[in-house]
Amino acid sequence: MTFQIRSISIYSHSGERRDVTFRLGALNIVTGGPKTGKSALLDIVDYCWGRDECTVPEGEIRKGVSWFAVCFDNDGEDILIARKNPGPAGRASAEIYFARGVGGLPTDASVFHKNITASGLKTQLSATLGITENIHTPESWSTRRPLEASSRHAILFCLQAQDEIANRRLLFHRQGEQFFPRAISDALPYFLGAVDEDHFLALKRYQDVRARLRKLEREYVEARSITREASNATRGLLTEARRAGLIAPDAQPDDASGVLELLREATIPKAIAFSAIDDPEADLTALDERRRSLIHQLQELGEEIRDVQRISREASDFEVEAREQEARLASIGLISDAGEDTGATCPLCESHLAVPVPTVTELRASLANVQTQLRSVRRDAPRLQERLAGLGSRRANVNEQLRDVQTNIAKRIQDNERLRLEQHQFVEQARVAGRIAYYLENTAVVAEDGVLPGRIEQLRAEVRELEATLDDVTAQERLTTALNLLGRDLTGFAKELGLEHGENPLRLDLKRLTLVADTDDGPLSLAQMGSGENWVGYHVAAHLSLHKLFNRRRRPVPRLLMLDQPSQAHFPPERDEGGLIDGLRDEDQAAVRQLYRLLYHYCGELAPHMQIIVVDHVEMLEDWFRDAIAERWREGSALVPQSWLRD
């Protein structure tokens, strides 16, 4: 994978295009004076990659450009990402255009339109880079959410803006923004290859097994609770059922099944021995008998309605299937039936068939049979609907009778002082029976048996096996190995650049995201190392070391590195006079020359798998440096042509 930049383009409001092209697998230098738009190249790449804010500086670029575009090369395939300029004072635009396998850049921006979201772009770029499924799960006590490394994290190791490359406290792109330090720390082990795809799959399996184990353990505890004298809920319901007279006072269940049987018994409507009164029409015992009879009728009607509905559904399903069969068989009407139909002759072209097929006569017989069955179903359908309507009407009538009976019962009880106790018992039984019915409907009880403990033990063994595979010590050893390899290359680059403390072993502190030199007097962090030369040098050395490891381990990170003003510690912009460094002190000249020579040879060593793009105001006369110049912006030349800025 050689994901690199082929060109960066801008489009004017009038349809013009300006391209900055780069060589693949090589050092590319864009040199020029101040205020020519050099630093905007990095911001354009960051913005088109999906950043949620356009950091291109306000001014001529924001005013004169309509769309930004970056053409990437991925092993010979051109990938174009274009994004609309939000304009002066605009934060960002949601209009993103993404295309793969493009044959060239559009001549104007009229073809650009929104065809992808920022989230979709992240998914596409992650897949193109080859970022597989991964997850970083923080410590159990942490409130951070699990993080999945993506293309948005990969680009952080490829960009160094002007205010980042010389920063002694921040090592990576956007490290100073909220949430980014922890995101970089969590994602970097994946990109270093310390956490592979097998680890992620084992982690997902571990989480799945743990979830199943917890579910079975809860079911087992509930089953044991019911078996050991029932749960608190069932004990309370049994007590209420006895007090309300729904079950016998001396009924004692022997096991879990006995508990459930008693609770089911309590939900069955009970006859109440109401006191007889002088008025025969107010005999509550007869009314209660009538009530229970009506409830029984409703239950029977409900079952019959469900049966008729089932038959109707089955008939409807058969009619659909039969219609499809009829449509298939009806095609024989297109076939002639002239001559003898033996099945050995094609009915369309009359050629001889090696394997006989069903004759037209047989197909027509099948069609007639299907049509007969369809007529039968269609004839019976209205009868079923009529039966359903009749049953619904009967059920509504019984419901109305039941409401009348219940109203009469309530009225009789209210009218007779002697029946107040019976009324209380009637209401209490209904309340308790309703609670028990709700409990039985919504509580799944798992009987304890010999299978459940065995399944739990099997899952526990699987959890122990997966925990050994996901051992933190093993994962930490893989990470330590990657960091040691990184430190080895880092120390070598620091010595080559002649950086202060470069003779000591150097390492990346993943927790604090800084570089540390292990000296005889103790560890020394980057912030404690003096001079801007060291800060710039260590930033460059750190990123060269990272990309060397990325390349060696074939990690899913773009094979490009953009550096903005790496010479600023030796050659500040205010001292720029044509870009030549001849006026610098000898040691500054040597340091700048050594830095660029390192970048040049680094690309040559890893070619074609590494591209470095540097924007700076430095120019040197050496042939290798001039060969690396991609653009020279001086004497009126800049990123945005002057013609775009005219009214």
XYZ file of C-alpha atoms in Angstrom:
647
model
C 0.000 0.000 0.000
C 1.486 3.355 -1.121
C -1.201 5.894 -0.279
C 0.368 9.211 -1.345
C -0.594 12.609 -2.778
C -0.496 13.033 -6.524
C -1.752 16.630 -6.592
C -3.470 19.377 -4.623
C -5.856 21.568 -6.614
C -7.960 24.657 -6.077
C -10.842 25.899 -8.246
C -11.807 29.532 -8.745
C -15.340 30.880 -8.694
C -15.128 31.399 -12.458
C -14.183 27.781 -13.224
C -10.386 27.974 -13.403
C -8.152 25.329 -11.864
C -4.722 25.565 -10.220
C -2.735 22.342 -9.609
C 0.259 21.633 -7.401
C 1.618 18.246 -8.480
C 4.000 16.014 -6.551
C 6.261 13.093 -7.361
C 5.322 9.799 -5.716
C 7.796 8.018 -3.451
C 10.149 11.008 -3.255
C 10.975 14.240 -1.444
C 8.894 17.188 -2.707
C 9.737 20.750 -1.696
C 7.448 23.737 -2.162
C 9.625 26.769 -1.546
C 8.691 30.423 -1.629
C 8.391 33.663 0.179
C 6.018 34.548 2.996
C 2.279 34.956 2.389
C 2.274 32.827 -0.762
C -0.052 30.086 0.582
C 2.556 27.389 1.302
C 1.136 26.475 4.714
C -2.377 26.258 3.267
C -1.419 23.070 1.401
C -1.318 21.097 4.649
C -4.608 22.659 5.785
C -6.251 21.709 2.473
C -5.191 18.073 2.842
C -6.438 18.007 6.435
C -9.768 19.586 5.451
C -10.386 17.306 2.464
C -9.532 14.272 4.627
C -12.662 15.038 6.663
C -11.670 17.470 9.400
C -14.706 19.131 10.959
C -13.186 22.603 10.625
C -11.518 24.378 7.715
C -8.221 25.787 9.026
C -7.157 27.400 5.753
C -6.216 30.948 6.785
C -8.649 33.767 6.132
C -7.705 35.996 3.252
C -7.087 35.612 -0.452
C -7.490 31.816 -0.475
C -10.824 31.853 1.309
C -12.072 34.624 -0.991
C -10.778 33.390 -4.343
C -11.342 29.612 -4.110
C -14.644 27.761 -4.546
C -13.523 24.132 -4.088
C -10.420 22.394 -2.698
C -9.376 19.018 -4.117
C -6.707 16.418 -3.333
C -5.891 13.562 -5.695
C -4.375 10.567 -3.910
C -2.562 7.633 -5.473
C -3.231 4.218 -3.985
C -1.072 1.622 -5.722
C -1.822 3.164 -9.117
C -5.481 4.004 -8.502
C -6.352 7.708 -8.399
C -8.720 8.702 -5.598
C -10.180 12.204 -5.724
C -11.566 14.009 -2.684
C -12.996 17.497 -3.198
C -14.628 19.720 -0.615
C -16.349 23.037 -0.952
C -14.699 26.102 0.519
C -16.908 27.366 3.384
C -15.921 30.912 2.445
C -14.704 33.746 4.643
C -15.530 33.178 8.331
C -17.179 29.834 7.514
C -16.350 26.882 9.739
C -16.772 23.975 7.316
C -18.863 22.715 4.412
C -20.773 19.438 4.354
C -20.452 19.243 0.541
C -17.849 16.502 -0.074
C -17.189 14.764 -3.377
C -15.461 11.356 -3.430
C -14.501 9.319 -6.492
C -12.249 6.323 -7.097
C -10.480 5.341 -10.282
C -10.637 8.832 -11.787
C -8.855 9.287 -15.096
C -7.933 12.920 -14.461
C -8.963 16.081 -12.663
C -12.161 17.869 -13.743
C -11.427 21.040 -15.667
C -13.852 23.015 -13.509
C -15.816 22.548 -10.297
C -19.207 22.123 -11.963
C -18.967 18.323 -11.699
C -18.510 18.445 -7.946
C -21.541 17.694 -5.817
C -22.148 16.143 -2.459
C -22.063 12.357 -2.837
C -20.753 11.341 0.584
C -20.931 12.453 4.211
C -17.958 13.075 6.487
C -18.738 9.839 8.298
C -18.998 7.936 5.021
C -15.685 9.419 3.889
C -14.039 8.156 7.062
C -15.409 4.667 6.380
C -14.249 4.726 2.746
C -10.742 5.931 3.602
C -10.405 3.439 6.454
C -11.342 0.592 4.119
C -8.972 1.858 1.408
C -6.091 2.065 3.870
C -6.861 -1.465 5.039
C -7.822 -0.586 8.606
C -9.495 -3.714 9.937
C -12.012 -3.997 12.756
C -10.384 -2.977 16.017
C -11.319 -1.634 19.420
C -9.443 -0.178 22.345
C -11.250 -0.796 25.617
C -10.142 1.589 28.391
C -9.537 0.507 31.945
C -12.599 -0.634 33.887
C -12.451 2.417 36.163
C -12.211 4.862 33.253
C -15.222 6.824 32.009
C -13.826 6.954 28.451
C -15.706 5.152 25.716
C -14.067 2.388 23.700
C -12.218 3.758 20.673
C -11.990 2.303 17.174
C -8.930 3.439 15.214
C -9.846 4.866 11.798
C -8.519 6.988 8.960
C -9.086 10.107 11.063
C -6.481 8.854 13.509
C -4.079 7.645 10.807
C -3.709 11.132 9.287
C -2.546 12.528 12.641
C 0.823 10.813 12.129
C 1.271 12.325 8.649
C 0.963 16.076 9.255
C 3.138 18.589 11.109
C 1.908 22.171 10.892
C 4.192 25.172 11.386
C 3.102 25.721 14.989
C 3.409 22.005 15.791
C 6.806 21.040 14.385
C 8.656 23.385 16.777
C 6.422 22.831 19.809
C 8.270 21.398 22.777
C 5.090 20.226 24.546
C 3.069 18.786 21.654
C 4.503 16.038 19.462
C 1.607 15.077 17.168
C -0.847 16.859 14.898
C -3.860 18.287 16.810
C -2.509 16.955 20.112
C -3.411 20.250 21.779
C -7.139 19.872 21.075
C -9.636 18.411 23.537
C -9.910 14.593 23.565
C -7.142 14.161 20.985
C -4.294 13.210 23.367
C -6.209 10.195 24.697
C -7.403 9.276 21.199
C -3.816 9.280 19.917
C -2.609 7.212 22.886
C -5.415 4.689 22.419
C -5.059 4.397 18.621
C -1.260 4.321 18.322
C -0.806 0.717 19.611
C -3.005 -0.517 16.749
C -1.077 1.435 14.126
C 2.231 0.227 15.592
C 1.060 -3.356 15.117
C 1.032 -4.102 18.854
C -2.666 -5.043 18.672
C -3.409 -7.302 15.699
C -6.685 -8.458 14.162
C -6.604 -11.796 16.025
C -6.569 -9.890 19.304
C -9.697 -7.961 18.279
C -11.548 -11.134 17.255
C -10.594 -12.815 20.534
C -11.797 -9.745 22.431
C -15.167 -9.773 20.666
C -15.548 -13.480 21.368
C -14.598 -12.910 25.008
C -17.241 -10.184 25.399
C -19.884 -12.417 23.796
C -19.047 -15.398 26.029
C -19.036 -13.176 29.128
C -22.502 -11.844 28.247
C -23.904 -15.372 27.767
C -22.301 -16.511 31.018
C -23.834 -13.648 33.016
C -27.273 -14.419 31.539
C -27.089 -18.114 32.462
C -25.818 -17.297 35.950
C -28.787 -14.995 36.544
C -31.184 -17.687 35.349
C -29.507 -20.256 37.576
C -29.728 -18.005 40.655
C -33.424 -17.397 39.992
C -34.100 -21.099 39.564
C -32.325 -21.916 42.825
C -34.201 -19.118 44.574
C -37.561 -20.589 43.526
C -36.467 -24.115 44.420
C -35.308 -23.091 47.920
C -38.725 -21.965 49.129
C -39.556 -19.679 46.207
C -38.521 -16.119 45.617
C -39.657 -13.145 47.691
C -42.121 -12.121 44.982
C -43.798 -15.532 44.780
C -43.947 -15.859 48.589
C -45.670 -12.498 48.839
C -48.167 -13.398 46.117
C -48.976 -16.745 47.762
C -49.627 -14.991 51.082
C -51.973 -12.507 49.429
C -53.754 -15.304 47.567
C -54.409 -17.179 50.842
C -55.674 -14.033 52.557
C -58.024 -13.268 49.655
C -59.349 -16.847 49.613
C -58.025 -17.646 46.151
C -56.225 -20.770 47.386
C -56.703 -23.056 50.376
C -55.187 -21.700 53.615
C -53.221 -24.922 54.195
C -51.844 -25.241 50.632
C -48.035 -25.610 50.775
C -45.998 -26.130 47.576
C -43.234 -28.742 47.586
C -41.061 -27.286 44.818
C -40.880 -24.603 42.134
C -43.469 -26.309 39.940
C -45.844 -26.482 42.924
C -45.452 -22.729 43.479
C -46.364 -21.991 39.887
C -49.315 -24.385 39.990
C -50.788 -22.658 43.056
C -50.342 -19.236 41.474
C -52.097 -20.402 38.312
C -54.936 -21.806 40.424
C -55.310 -18.409 42.108
C -56.034 -16.726 38.764
C -59.088 -18.933 38.029
C -62.387 -17.058 38.776
C -63.915 -18.254 42.057
C -67.569 -18.425 43.055
C -68.435 -16.080 45.924
C -71.008 -17.234 48.503
C -73.048 -14.034 48.625
C -75.734 -13.677 51.231
C -79.288 -14.137 49.941
C -81.619 -11.174 50.250
C -85.397 -10.897 50.305
C -85.728 -9.653 46.712
C -85.298 -12.669 44.345
C -84.249 -10.336 41.535
C -81.320 -9.165 43.634
C -79.909 -12.637 44.258
C -76.196 -12.001 43.915
C -75.394 -15.709 43.823
C -77.343 -16.078 40.611
C -75.735 -12.963 39.176
C -72.271 -14.307 39.956
C -73.134 -17.629 38.316
C -74.252 -15.672 35.274
C -71.004 -13.669 35.306
C -68.807 -16.795 35.341
C -70.914 -18.365 32.577
C -70.452 -15.291 30.382
C -66.699 -15.269 30.994
C -66.570 -18.917 29.925
C -68.525 -18.098 26.759
C -66.077 -15.289 25.944
C -63.150 -17.680 26.260
C -64.781 -20.202 23.904
C -65.670 -17.489 21.391
C -62.080 -16.204 21.480
C -60.708 -19.666 20.713
C -63.153 -20.164 17.848
C -62.286 -16.741 16.364
C -58.571 -17.580 16.475
C -59.228 -20.897 14.724
C -61.231 -19.229 11.939
C -58.535 -16.541 11.541
C -55.880 -19.235 11.249
C -57.892 -21.056 8.559
C -58.384 -17.762 6.714
C -54.649 -17.004 6.780
C -53.815 -20.484 5.514
C -56.338 -20.132 2.693
C -54.906 -16.744 1.780
C -51.353 -18.129 1.709
C -52.542 -21.046 -0.468
C -54.293 -18.634 -2.835
C -51.047 -16.623 -3.283
C -49.063 -19.774 -4.063
C -51.800 -21.106 -6.373
C -51.945 -17.807 -8.282
C -48.192 -17.986 -8.894
C -48.557 -21.595 -10.097
C -51.488 -20.572 -12.306
C -49.392 -17.755 -13.815
C -46.563 -20.136 -14.588
C -48.834 -22.776 -16.117
C -50.875 -20.215 -18.055
C -47.878 -19.579 -20.287
C -48.755 -22.769 -22.151
C -51.519 -20.842 -23.830
C -48.793 -19.446 -26.041
C -47.915 -22.936 -27.287
C -49.696 -24.587 -30.157
C -51.416 -27.909 -29.535
C -51.473 -28.928 -33.155
C -50.260 -32.420 -33.902
C -49.461 -35.262 -31.625
C -48.131 -34.183 -28.266
C -45.775 -36.925 -27.023
C -43.405 -34.738 -24.979
C -40.438 -35.683 -27.220
C -40.903 -32.683 -29.543
C -40.279 -29.048 -28.551
C -43.651 -27.230 -28.647
C -41.942 -23.984 -29.746
C -39.462 -24.987 -32.495
C -40.761 -28.586 -33.094
C -37.227 -29.999 -32.768
C -36.640 -33.439 -31.246
C -35.843 -33.435 -27.484
C -33.338 -35.935 -26.057
C -35.125 -35.834 -22.707
C -38.947 -35.784 -22.928
C -40.704 -32.925 -21.129
C -44.224 -32.779 -19.731
C -46.709 -32.595 -22.548
C -48.907 -29.603 -23.155
C -51.904 -31.762 -22.297
C -50.404 -32.594 -18.924
C -49.582 -28.949 -18.245
C -53.119 -27.913 -19.158
C -54.480 -30.589 -16.833
C -52.358 -29.180 -14.009
C -53.547 -25.666 -14.825
C -57.170 -26.779 -14.739
C -56.627 -28.477 -11.380
C -55.026 -25.324 -9.903
C -57.844 -23.155 -11.241
C -60.416 -25.507 -9.702
C -58.685 -25.221 -6.329
C -58.511 -21.423 -6.655
C -62.269 -21.228 -7.354
C -62.857 -23.330 -4.250
C -60.718 -21.050 -2.104
C -62.343 -17.905 -3.507
C -65.777 -19.429 -2.922
C -64.967 -20.247 0.717
C -63.289 -16.898 1.530
C -66.565 -14.906 1.870
C -67.991 -17.675 4.073
C -64.987 -17.427 6.414
C -65.346 -13.646 6.590
C -69.058 -14.041 7.263
C -68.284 -16.532 10.051
C -65.739 -14.138 11.575
C -68.230 -11.286 11.492
C -70.841 -13.450 13.180
C -68.444 -14.538 15.914
C -67.358 -10.922 16.475
C -70.952 -9.846 16.826
C -71.654 -12.651 19.316
C -68.564 -11.705 21.342
C -69.643 -8.053 21.451
C -73.106 -9.139 22.618
C -71.644 -11.351 25.380
C -69.345 -8.494 26.462
C -72.346 -6.211 26.725
C -74.219 -8.803 28.833
C -71.163 -9.204 31.072
C -70.961 -5.452 31.658
C -74.652 -5.415 32.597
C -74.191 -8.297 35.056
C -71.162 -6.657 36.669
C -73.074 -3.373 36.943
C -75.988 -5.187 38.612
C -73.636 -6.945 41.037
C -72.051 -3.618 42.035
C -75.471 -2.025 42.451
C -76.801 -4.884 44.591
C -73.754 -4.743 46.833
C -73.994 -0.978 47.276
C -77.716 -1.235 48.046
C -77.347 -3.906 50.722
C -75.386 -3.139 53.893
C -75.088 -6.820 54.716
C -73.085 -7.404 51.539
C -70.314 -4.852 52.191
C -67.957 -7.540 53.387
C -68.665 -9.620 50.298
C -67.951 -6.540 48.166
C -64.573 -6.057 49.816
C -63.706 -9.714 49.284
C -64.844 -9.518 45.661
C -62.610 -6.468 44.950
C -59.634 -7.922 46.826
C -59.811 -11.208 44.942
C -59.937 -9.393 41.629
C -56.945 -7.222 42.575
C -54.791 -10.117 43.802
C -55.742 -12.361 40.867
C -54.750 -9.551 38.464
C -51.342 -9.091 40.139
C -50.652 -12.816 40.001
C -51.704 -13.038 36.346
C -49.381 -10.138 35.473
C -46.501 -11.793 37.337
C -47.006 -15.101 35.528
C -47.166 -13.384 32.138
C -44.004 -11.299 32.604
C -41.730 -13.527 34.666
C -39.729 -16.268 32.953
C -38.925 -18.993 35.436
C -36.127 -21.406 34.590
C -36.352 -24.738 36.320
C -33.146 -25.933 37.935
C -31.788 -29.024 36.282
C -28.480 -30.734 35.659
C -27.943 -29.124 32.232
C -27.707 -25.478 33.350
C -24.770 -25.889 35.786
C -22.863 -27.835 33.144
C -23.353 -25.094 30.539
C -22.254 -22.458 33.054
C -19.073 -24.362 33.884
C -18.339 -24.811 30.184
C -18.645 -21.064 29.566
C -16.478 -20.289 32.592
C -13.753 -22.512 31.194
C -14.021 -20.728 27.839
C -13.755 -17.345 29.593
C -10.589 -18.465 31.422
C -9.079 -19.650 28.135
C -9.852 -16.363 26.385
C -8.541 -14.345 29.336
C -5.231 -16.146 28.973
C -5.195 -15.251 25.269
C -5.990 -11.620 26.068
C -3.437 -11.455 28.865
C -2.457 -7.823 29.455
C 1.138 -8.883 30.038
C 1.366 -10.405 26.556
C -0.221 -7.350 24.927
C 2.076 -5.052 26.869
C 5.106 -7.049 25.728
C 4.084 -6.605 22.091
C 3.686 -2.872 22.656
C 7.034 -2.657 24.448
C 8.717 -4.403 21.509
C 7.209 -1.903 19.050
C 8.272 1.058 21.209
C 11.800 -0.344 21.564
C 12.104 -0.651 17.774
C 10.805 2.884 17.461
C 13.320 4.123 20.058
C 16.192 2.451 18.218
C 15.441 4.295 14.980
C 14.700 7.507 16.866
C 18.101 7.435 18.532
C 19.789 6.846 15.168
C 18.056 9.811 13.514
C 18.819 12.075 16.491
C 22.526 11.234 16.221
C 22.489 11.843 12.486
C 20.956 15.293 13.033
C 23.388 16.042 15.868
C 20.599 16.812 18.326
C 21.293 17.582 21.957
C 21.004 14.452 24.162
C 20.877 12.360 20.985
C 23.717 10.210 22.267
C 21.388 8.833 24.972
C 18.747 6.127 24.420
C 15.512 7.781 23.299
C 11.962 6.520 23.618
C 8.364 7.547 23.022
C 6.327 8.035 26.202
C 2.948 6.772 25.009
C 1.077 7.969 28.080
C 2.294 11.578 27.979
C 2.850 11.632 24.186
C 6.347 13.057 24.351
C 9.917 11.944 23.710
C 12.206 11.004 26.595
C 15.977 10.748 26.709
C 17.235 8.310 29.339
C 20.353 10.041 30.657
C 22.662 9.092 33.510
C 20.986 11.759 35.610
C 17.499 10.445 34.896
C 14.786 10.772 32.240
C 14.641 14.000 30.285
C 11.443 14.900 28.375
C 11.269 16.936 25.179
C 9.971 19.981 27.058
C 13.153 19.929 29.162
C 15.445 19.935 26.127
C 16.439 23.446 25.129
C 16.434 25.283 21.784
C 14.055 25.270 18.851
C 16.595 23.297 16.805
C 16.148 20.332 19.139
C 12.364 20.579 19.155
C 12.129 20.634 15.360
C 14.748 17.918 15.001
C 13.053 15.593 17.452
C 9.661 16.110 15.803
C 11.155 15.145 12.447
C 13.087 12.215 13.928
C 9.994 10.902 15.740
C 7.831 10.926 12.616
C 10.543 9.404 10.433
C 10.899 6.616 13.001
C 7.157 6.044 13.117
C 6.811 5.820 9.346
C 9.802 3.530 9.097
C 8.078 1.141 11.495
C 4.712 1.601 9.728
C 6.344 0.695 6.431
C 8.261 -2.258 7.829
C 5.168 -3.723 9.457
C 2.889 -2.722 6.557
C 0.536 -0.825 8.817
C -2.553 0.996 7.398
C -1.154 4.545 7.484
C -0.716 6.776 4.402
C 2.861 6.633 3.181
C 3.265 10.394 3.296
C 4.554 13.038 5.673
C 3.915 16.782 5.318
C 6.239 19.170 7.166
C 5.642 22.914 7.403
C 8.707 25.170 7.873
C 11.183 22.674 9.383
C 14.005 25.231 8.955
C 12.326 27.885 11.097
C 14.688 27.367 14.051
C 17.709 28.248 11.857
C 16.162 30.377 9.147
C 13.135 32.353 10.369
C 10.899 33.840 7.653
C 11.816 37.414 8.525
C 15.409 36.703 7.421
C 14.306 35.371 4.032
C 16.126 37.035 1.138
C 15.455 34.907 -1.895
C 15.486 31.693 0.124
C 19.247 31.150 -0.005
C 20.934 30.168 3.252
C 24.358 31.582 2.397
C 23.892 34.442 4.835
C 23.368 32.108 7.808
C 26.014 31.136 10.300
C 28.012 28.099 9.299
C 26.412 25.921 11.959
C 22.899 26.970 10.889
C 23.711 26.268 7.252
C 25.068 22.857 8.182
C 22.027 22.031 10.315
C 19.539 22.984 7.570
C 21.529 21.138 4.933
C 21.785 18.039 7.137
C 18.037 18.072 7.838
C 17.096 18.189 4.158
C 19.758 15.672 3.227
C 18.290 13.263 5.797
C 14.793 13.704 4.310
C 16.139 13.165 0.787
C 18.041 9.980 1.628
C 15.166 8.706 3.799
C 12.774 8.810 0.826
C 15.390 7.191 -1.372
C 15.886 4.372 1.114
C 12.159 3.606 1.363
C 11.268 4.401 -2.273
C 8.643 4.022 -3.609
C 6.933 3.535 -0.265
C 7.459 6.982 1.249
C 6.601 10.503 0.120
C 7.657 13.614 2.053
C 6.219 17.032 1.185
C 7.984 20.020 2.751
C 6.798 23.631 2.509
C 9.539 26.100 3.412
C 11.240 29.299 2.292
C 14.659 27.639 2.054
C 16.506 27.190 -1.228
C 19.851 25.485 -1.721
C 22.006 25.247 -4.790
C 22.777 21.536 -4.602
C 21.445 19.525 -7.528
C 19.621 16.986 -5.335
C 17.763 19.847 -3.590
C 16.771 21.529 -6.855
C 15.578 18.178 -8.235
C 13.265 17.873 -5.228
C 11.611 21.278 -5.752
C 7.985 20.777 -6.838
C 6.993 24.470 -6.835
C 8.870 27.770 -6.426
C 6.639 30.648 -5.370
C 8.510 33.910 -5.694
C 8.318 37.065 -7.797
C 4.521 37.151 -7.800
C 3.935 33.404 -8.015
C 1.726 31.898 -5.281
C -0.875 29.247 -4.634
C -3.729 31.517 -5.749
C -3.014 33.227 -9.111
C -3.245 37.001 -9.092
C -5.879 36.881 -11.839
C -8.292 35.172 -9.449
C -8.151 38.129 -7.068
C -9.071 40.810 -9.555
C -12.539 42.253 -9.318
